[in-house]
């Protein structure tokens, strides 16, 4: 197995690139690398499925060609409720991607940093690694094309982009103007309203509808685990085994009374745990 296990910030960092397609299949297309930023505490099948939905959409409806996909688990300093250490989250994402997919990877870089890294900085990191360090993607004639790094996110995340104080305006301009995003529709998040505020960047925002609705969330999974209920078939089996072997999520975990922190900004009220979901399960 080639799963990148957590080595810790003291070990030399190596950018994972073992599953990047280094050559374009269709020279006319623009290579794209999908990057999902999030807590992944723990990673679920829905997180993995987001990449497949985006790849199908890209294949059938755009002039892009997907050459790689990454999960980037957020730094511990994000301090969101239920956020387990980056070590465990990276290990779980590695098990989930390496054992269930042939193209997805996990980058531990965010977790290795001494502090929280805003999403714009994370996308800059990927852009640098793929286009400067690796030199982009080769065409059939041996030329090299820059890959577009694009954010992959659920519609709840895009909704926070229209809320004051959560994202620095310069960061939004970099994320949506320079990079762009694929948004996976999420039940309960009205994306149309958010899109109105984001119209300056609408050409760089692609909305992917979920034709088979799946509303698994990490919050619900954590609640099941805390109550001793099964989460099998909501997450990849190796991740379930890892959680059991390490006795994870048996209590509320770290940051249970805090809101997530972002570098430049105040925390978003919408990032608090979903009260409706909690109370629905609390009977
Ligand atoms: N059911 C879903 N539908 C669409 N997008 C989702 C879904 N679950 C998670 N995502 C997206 O996956 C990314 C990472 O999510 P995150 O790790 O915060 O998962 P989560 O399940 O929302 O976590 P939590 O329940 O802890 O808030 C975010 O962009 C989020 O919008
Ligand atoms: N200002 C910012 O860069 C900013 C604001 C809010 C969320 N985020 C990112 O979005 C992701 C959100 O993850 P959660 O949905 O788990 O809270 C995290 O990776 C976080 O870093 C970034």
Coordinates of C-alpha atoms and ligand atoms in Angstrom, one line a residue:
X1 CA 0.0 0.0 0.0
X2 CA 1.3 3.5 -0.9
X3 CA -0.8 5.4 1.6
X4 CA 1.2 8.4 2.9
X5 CA 1.1 8.0 6.6
X6 CA 1.6 11.1 8.9
X7 CA 5.3 11.7 9.4
X8 CA 4.9 14.9 11.4
X9 CA 6.3 18.4 10.9
X10 CA 9.8 17.4 11.8
X11 CA 10.2 15.1 8.8
X12 CA 11.1 16.6 5.4
X13 CA 7.9 17.4 3.5
X14 CA 7.4 15.6 0.1
X15 CA 4.6 16.7 -2.2
X16 CA 2.5 13.6 -3.1
X17 CA 2.4 13.4 -6.9
X18 CA 2.4 9.6 -7.5
X19 CA -1.1 9.6 -9.0
X20 CA -0.9 12.8 -11.1
X21 CA -1.3 12.1 -14.9
X22 CA 1.8 13.8 -16.2
X23 CA 0.6 13.7 -19.8
X24 CA -2.6 15.1 -21.2
X25 CA -4.8 12.6 -23.1
X26 CA -6.3 15.4 -25.2
X27 CA -3.9 18.2 -26.1
X28 CA -6.8 20.6 -26.8
X29 CA -7.9 20.5 -23.2
X30 CA -6.7 22.4 -20.2
X31 CA -5.3 20.2 -17.4
X32 CA -7.1 20.7 -14.0
X33 CA -6.2 19.6 -10.5
X34 CA -9.0 19.4 -8.0
X35 CA -8.3 20.4 -4.4
X36 CA -10.8 19.9 -1.6
X37 CA -10.0 21.8 1.6
X38 CA -11.8 20.8 4.7
X39 CA -11.7 19.1 8.1
X40 CA -12.3 15.5 7.0
X41 CA -13.0 14.6 10.6
X42 CA -13.5 11.8 9.6
X43 CA -13.4 11.5 5.8
X44 CA -16.7 10.0 4.4
X45 CA -17.8 8.4 1.2
X46 CA -19.4 11.7 0.3
X47 CA -16.1 13.5 0.4
X48 CA -14.7 10.9 -2.0
X49 CA -17.8 11.0 -4.2
X50 CA -17.5 14.7 -4.6
X51 CA -14.4 14.1 -6.7
X52 CA -16.2 11.6 -8.9
X53 CA -19.2 13.9 -9.4
X54 CA -16.8 16.8 -10.4
X55 CA -14.8 14.6 -12.8
X56 CA -18.0 13.4 -14.6
X57 CA -19.2 17.0 -14.9
X58 CA -15.8 18.2 -16.2
X59 CA -15.6 15.3 -18.7
X60 CA -19.0 15.9 -20.2
X61 CA -19.5 19.7 -19.9
X62 CA -16.1 21.5 -20.0
X63 CA -12.9 21.8 -21.9
X64 CA -10.9 20.7 -18.9
X65 CA -9.2 17.4 -18.3
X66 CA -8.7 16.2 -14.7
X67 CA -5.1 15.2 -14.1
X68 CA -5.2 14.9 -10.3
X69 CA -7.3 15.2 -7.2
X70 CA -6.3 16.1 -3.6
X71 CA -7.8 16.3 -0.2
X72 CA -6.0 18.9 2.0
X73 CA -7.0 18.4 5.7
X74 CA -7.0 21.7 7.5
X75 CA -4.5 22.6 10.2
X76 CA -5.3 21.8 13.8
X77 CA -5.3 25.5 14.6
X78 CA -8.6 25.8 12.7
X79 CA -10.1 24.6 16.0
X80 CA -13.5 23.6 14.6
X81 CA -15.5 21.4 17.0
X82 CA -14.8 17.7 16.6
X83 CA -11.5 18.4 14.8
X84 CA -9.3 15.5 15.5
X85 CA -5.5 15.9 15.2
X86 CA -4.2 16.3 11.6
X87 CA -2.2 13.2 12.2
X88 CA -5.3 11.0 12.5
X89 CA -7.2 13.0 9.8
X90 CA -4.4 12.6 7.3
X91 CA -4.0 8.9 8.1
X92 CA -7.8 8.4 7.6
X93 CA -7.8 10.3 4.3
X94 CA -4.8 8.3 3.1
X95 CA -6.5 5.0 3.8
X96 CA -9.7 6.2 2.1
X97 CA -8.1 7.5 -1.0
X98 CA -5.3 4.9 -1.5
X99 CA -7.6 1.9 -0.9
X100 CA -10.7 3.0 -2.7
X101 CA -9.5 5.2 -5.6
X102 CA -6.8 5.1 -8.3
X103 CA -6.4 8.8 -8.8
X104 CA -7.0 10.7 -5.4
X105 CA -4.2 11.8 -3.1
X106 CA -3.9 13.5 0.3
X107 CA -1.5 16.3 0.9
X108 CA -0.4 16.6 4.6
X109 CA 1.2 20.1 4.0
X110 CA -1.5 22.2 5.8
X111 CA -1.3 20.0 8.9
X112 CA 2.5 20.3 9.0
X113 CA 2.4 24.1 9.1
X114 CA 2.9 25.9 12.5
X115 CA -0.4 27.7 12.1
X116 CA -3.7 27.8 10.2
X117 CA -3.4 28.4 6.4
X118 CA -6.2 30.3 4.6
X119 CA -7.5 28.5 1.5
X120 CA -6.0 31.0 -0.9
X121 CA -2.5 30.2 0.5
X122 CA -3.3 26.4 0.2
X123 CA -4.2 26.8 -3.5
X124 CA -1.0 28.9 -4.1
X125 CA 1.0 25.9 -2.5
X126 CA -0.6 23.4 -5.0
X127 CA -0.1 25.8 -7.9
X128 CA 3.6 26.1 -7.0
X129 CA 4.2 22.4 -6.6
X130 CA 2.4 21.4 -9.7
X131 CA 3.4 24.1 -12.1
X132 CA 6.8 25.3 -10.8
X133 CA 8.3 22.3 -9.1
X134 CA 6.8 19.5 -11.4
X135 CA 6.8 21.8 -14.4
X136 CA 3.1 21.4 -15.4
X137 CA 1.6 18.7 -17.6
X138 CA 3.1 17.4 -20.9
X139 CA 1.2 17.4 -24.2
X140 CA 1.7 14.7 -26.9
X141 CA 4.3 17.0 -28.6
X142 CA 6.3 17.3 -25.5
X143 CA 5.2 20.9 -24.7
X144 CA 4.1 21.7 -21.2
X145 CA 0.8 23.3 -20.1
X146 CA 0.2 24.9 -16.8
X147 CA -2.5 23.0 -14.8
X148 CA -5.4 24.9 -13.4
X149 CA -5.7 24.3 -9.7
X150 CA -9.3 24.5 -8.7
X151 CA -11.1 24.4 -5.4
X152 CA -13.6 21.5 -5.0
X153 CA -16.2 22.4 -2.3
X154 CA -19.8 21.7 -1.2
X155 CA -22.4 24.5 -1.5
X156 CA -22.3 25.2 2.2
X157 CA -18.7 26.4 1.8
X158 CA -19.6 28.7 -1.1
X159 CA -22.4 30.1 1.0
X160 CA -19.9 31.3 3.6
X161 CA -18.2 33.2 0.9
X162 CA -21.0 35.7 0.7
X163 CA -21.1 36.1 4.5
X164 CA -19.2 39.2 5.8
X165 CA -16.0 38.6 7.7
X166 CA -15.4 34.9 6.8
X167 CA -13.2 35.4 3.8
X168 CA -10.7 38.2 3.1
X169 CA -11.8 40.0 -0.1
X170 CA -8.4 39.7 -1.6
X171 CA -8.4 35.9 -0.9
X172 CA -11.8 35.5 -2.5
X173 CA -10.6 37.3 -5.6
X174 CA -7.6 35.0 -5.8
X175 CA -9.6 31.8 -5.2
X176 CA -12.5 32.6 -7.5
X177 CA -10.7 34.9 -9.9
X178 CA -7.4 33.3 -10.4
X179 CA -8.2 29.6 -9.6
X180 CA -12.0 29.0 -9.8
X181 CA -14.1 26.4 -8.1
X182 CA -16.4 23.4 -8.7
X183 CA -19.3 23.5 -6.2
X184 CA -21.2 20.3 -5.3
X185 CA -24.8 21.0 -4.5
X186 CA -25.5 20.1 -0.8
X187 CA -29.0 19.5 0.6
X188 CA -30.1 22.4 2.7
X189 CA -27.7 25.0 1.2
X190 CA -29.3 27.4 -1.2
X191 CA -26.5 28.0 -3.6
X192 CA -28.5 30.3 -5.9
X193 CA -28.5 33.1 -3.3
X194 CA -24.8 32.8 -2.7
X195 CA -24.1 33.0 -6.4
X196 CA -25.8 36.4 -6.6
X197 CA -23.1 37.9 -4.4
X198 CA -20.4 36.1 -6.3
X199 CA -21.4 37.2 -9.8
X200 CA -18.1 39.0 -10.5
X201 CA -16.5 35.6 -10.7
X202 CA -19.4 33.6 -12.1
X203 CA -17.4 32.4 -15.2
X204 CA -15.0 30.6 -12.8
X205 CA -17.7 28.9 -10.7
X206 CA -19.1 25.6 -11.9
X207 CA -22.2 24.2 -10.1
X208 CA -22.4 20.4 -10.0
X209 CA -25.9 19.1 -9.2
X210 CA -26.1 15.9 -7.0
X211 CA -28.4 13.6 -9.1
X212 CA -28.3 11.0 -6.3
X213 CA -28.7 12.9 -3.0
X214 CA -26.3 12.0 -0.3
X215 CA -26.2 14.0 2.9
X216 CA -23.7 12.1 5.0
X217 CA -21.7 14.5 7.1
X218 CA -18.8 14.1 9.4
X219 CA -20.9 15.7 12.2
X220 CA -23.5 12.9 11.9
X221 CA -20.7 10.2 11.8
X222 CA -19.1 11.6 14.9
X223 CA -22.4 11.6 16.7
X224 CA -23.1 8.0 15.7
X225 CA -19.7 6.9 17.0
X226 CA -20.1 8.8 20.3
X227 CA -23.3 6.8 20.8
X228 CA -21.7 3.5 19.9
X229 CA -23.7 3.2 16.6
X230 CA -22.3 1.6 13.4
X231 CA -20.9 3.9 10.7
X232 CA -20.0 1.0 8.4
X233 CA -20.9 1.8 4.7
X234 CA -20.9 5.5 5.4
X235 CA -17.1 5.5 5.3
X236 CA -14.6 3.3 3.7
X237 CA -14.1 0.1 5.7
X238 CA -10.3 0.7 6.4
X239 CA -11.3 4.1 7.9
X240 CA -13.9 2.5 10.1
X241 CA -11.3 0.0 11.2
X242 CA -8.8 2.8 11.9
X243 CA -11.3 4.7 14.0
X244 CA -12.1 1.5 16.0
X245 CA -8.5 0.5 16.5
X246 CA -7.6 4.0 17.8
X247 CA -10.7 4.5 19.9
X248 CA -11.6 7.8 18.0
X249 CA -14.7 9.9 18.4
X250 CA -15.9 8.3 21.6
X251 CA -16.5 11.8 23.2
X252 CA -17.0 15.3 21.9
X253 CA -13.4 15.7 21.2
X254 CA -11.3 18.9 21.0
X255 CA -12.7 22.4 20.5
X256 CA -16.2 21.3 21.5
X257 CA -17.0 24.8 22.7
X258 CA -15.2 26.9 20.1
X259 CA -15.8 28.2 16.6
X260 CA -13.4 27.6 13.7
X261 CA -10.7 30.2 13.3
X262 CA -9.5 31.7 10.0
X263 CA -6.3 33.7 9.7
X264 CA -7.5 37.0 8.5
X265 CA -11.0 36.9 9.6
X266 CA -13.6 36.2 12.3
X267 CA -15.2 32.8 12.5
X268 CA -18.4 32.2 10.6
X269 CA -21.6 31.6 12.5
X270 CA -22.6 29.2 9.8
X271 CA -19.7 27.0 10.6
X272 CA -21.1 26.1 14.0
X273 CA -22.3 22.4 14.2
X274 CA -25.6 22.0 12.4
X275 CA -28.2 22.2 15.2
X276 CA -31.0 20.6 13.2
X277 CA -28.9 17.5 12.5
X278 CA -27.8 17.2 16.1
X279 CA -31.3 17.5 17.5
X280 CA -32.7 15.1 14.9
X281 CA -30.3 12.5 16.0
X282 CA -30.5 13.3 19.7
X283 CA -33.8 11.6 20.5
Ligands
LIG1 N1 -23.1 15.9 1.9 C1 -22.3 16.8 1.3 N2 -22.7 17.3 0.1 C2 -21.8 18.2 -0.5 N3 -20.6 18.6 -0.1 C3 -20.2 18.1 1.1 C4 -21.0 17.2 1.8 N4 -20.3 16.8 3.0 C5 -19.1 17.6 2.9 N5 -19.1 18.3 1.8 C6 -18.0 19.2 1.4 O1 -16.8 18.6 1.7 C7 -15.8 19.6 2.0 C8 -15.1 19.2 3.3 O2 -16.1 19.1 4.3 P1 -15.9 18.9 5.8 O3 -14.7 18.1 6.1 O4 -16.2 20.1 6.5 O5 -17.2 17.8 5.9 P2 -18.5 17.9 6.7 O6 -19.1 16.6 6.6 O7 -19.3 19.1 6.3 O8 -17.9 18.2 8.2 P3 -18.6 18.6 9.5 O9 -19.8 17.8 9.6 O10 -17.5 18.3 10.5 O11 -18.9 20.1 9.4 C9 -16.5 20.9 2.2 O12 -16.3 21.7 1.0 C10 -18.0 20.5 2.3 O13 -18.8 21.5 1.8
LIG2 N1 -10.7 32.6 4.8 C1 -10.5 31.4 4.5 O1 -9.5 31.1 3.8 C2 -11.5 30.4 4.9 C3 -12.7 30.7 5.5 C4 -13.5 29.6 5.8 C5 -13.2 28.3 5.6 N2 -12.0 28.1 4.9 C6 -11.6 26.7 4.6 O2 -12.7 25.9 4.2 C7 -12.6 24.6 4.8 C8 -13.8 24.5 5.6 O3 -13.8 23.3 6.2 P1 -15.1 22.9 7.2 O4 -16.3 22.8 6.2 O5 -14.7 21.6 7.7 O6 -15.2 24.0 8.2 C9 -11.3 24.6 5.6 O7 -10.3 24.0 4.8 C10 -11.0 26.0 5.8 O8 -9.6 26.3 5.9 C11 -11.2 29.0 4.6

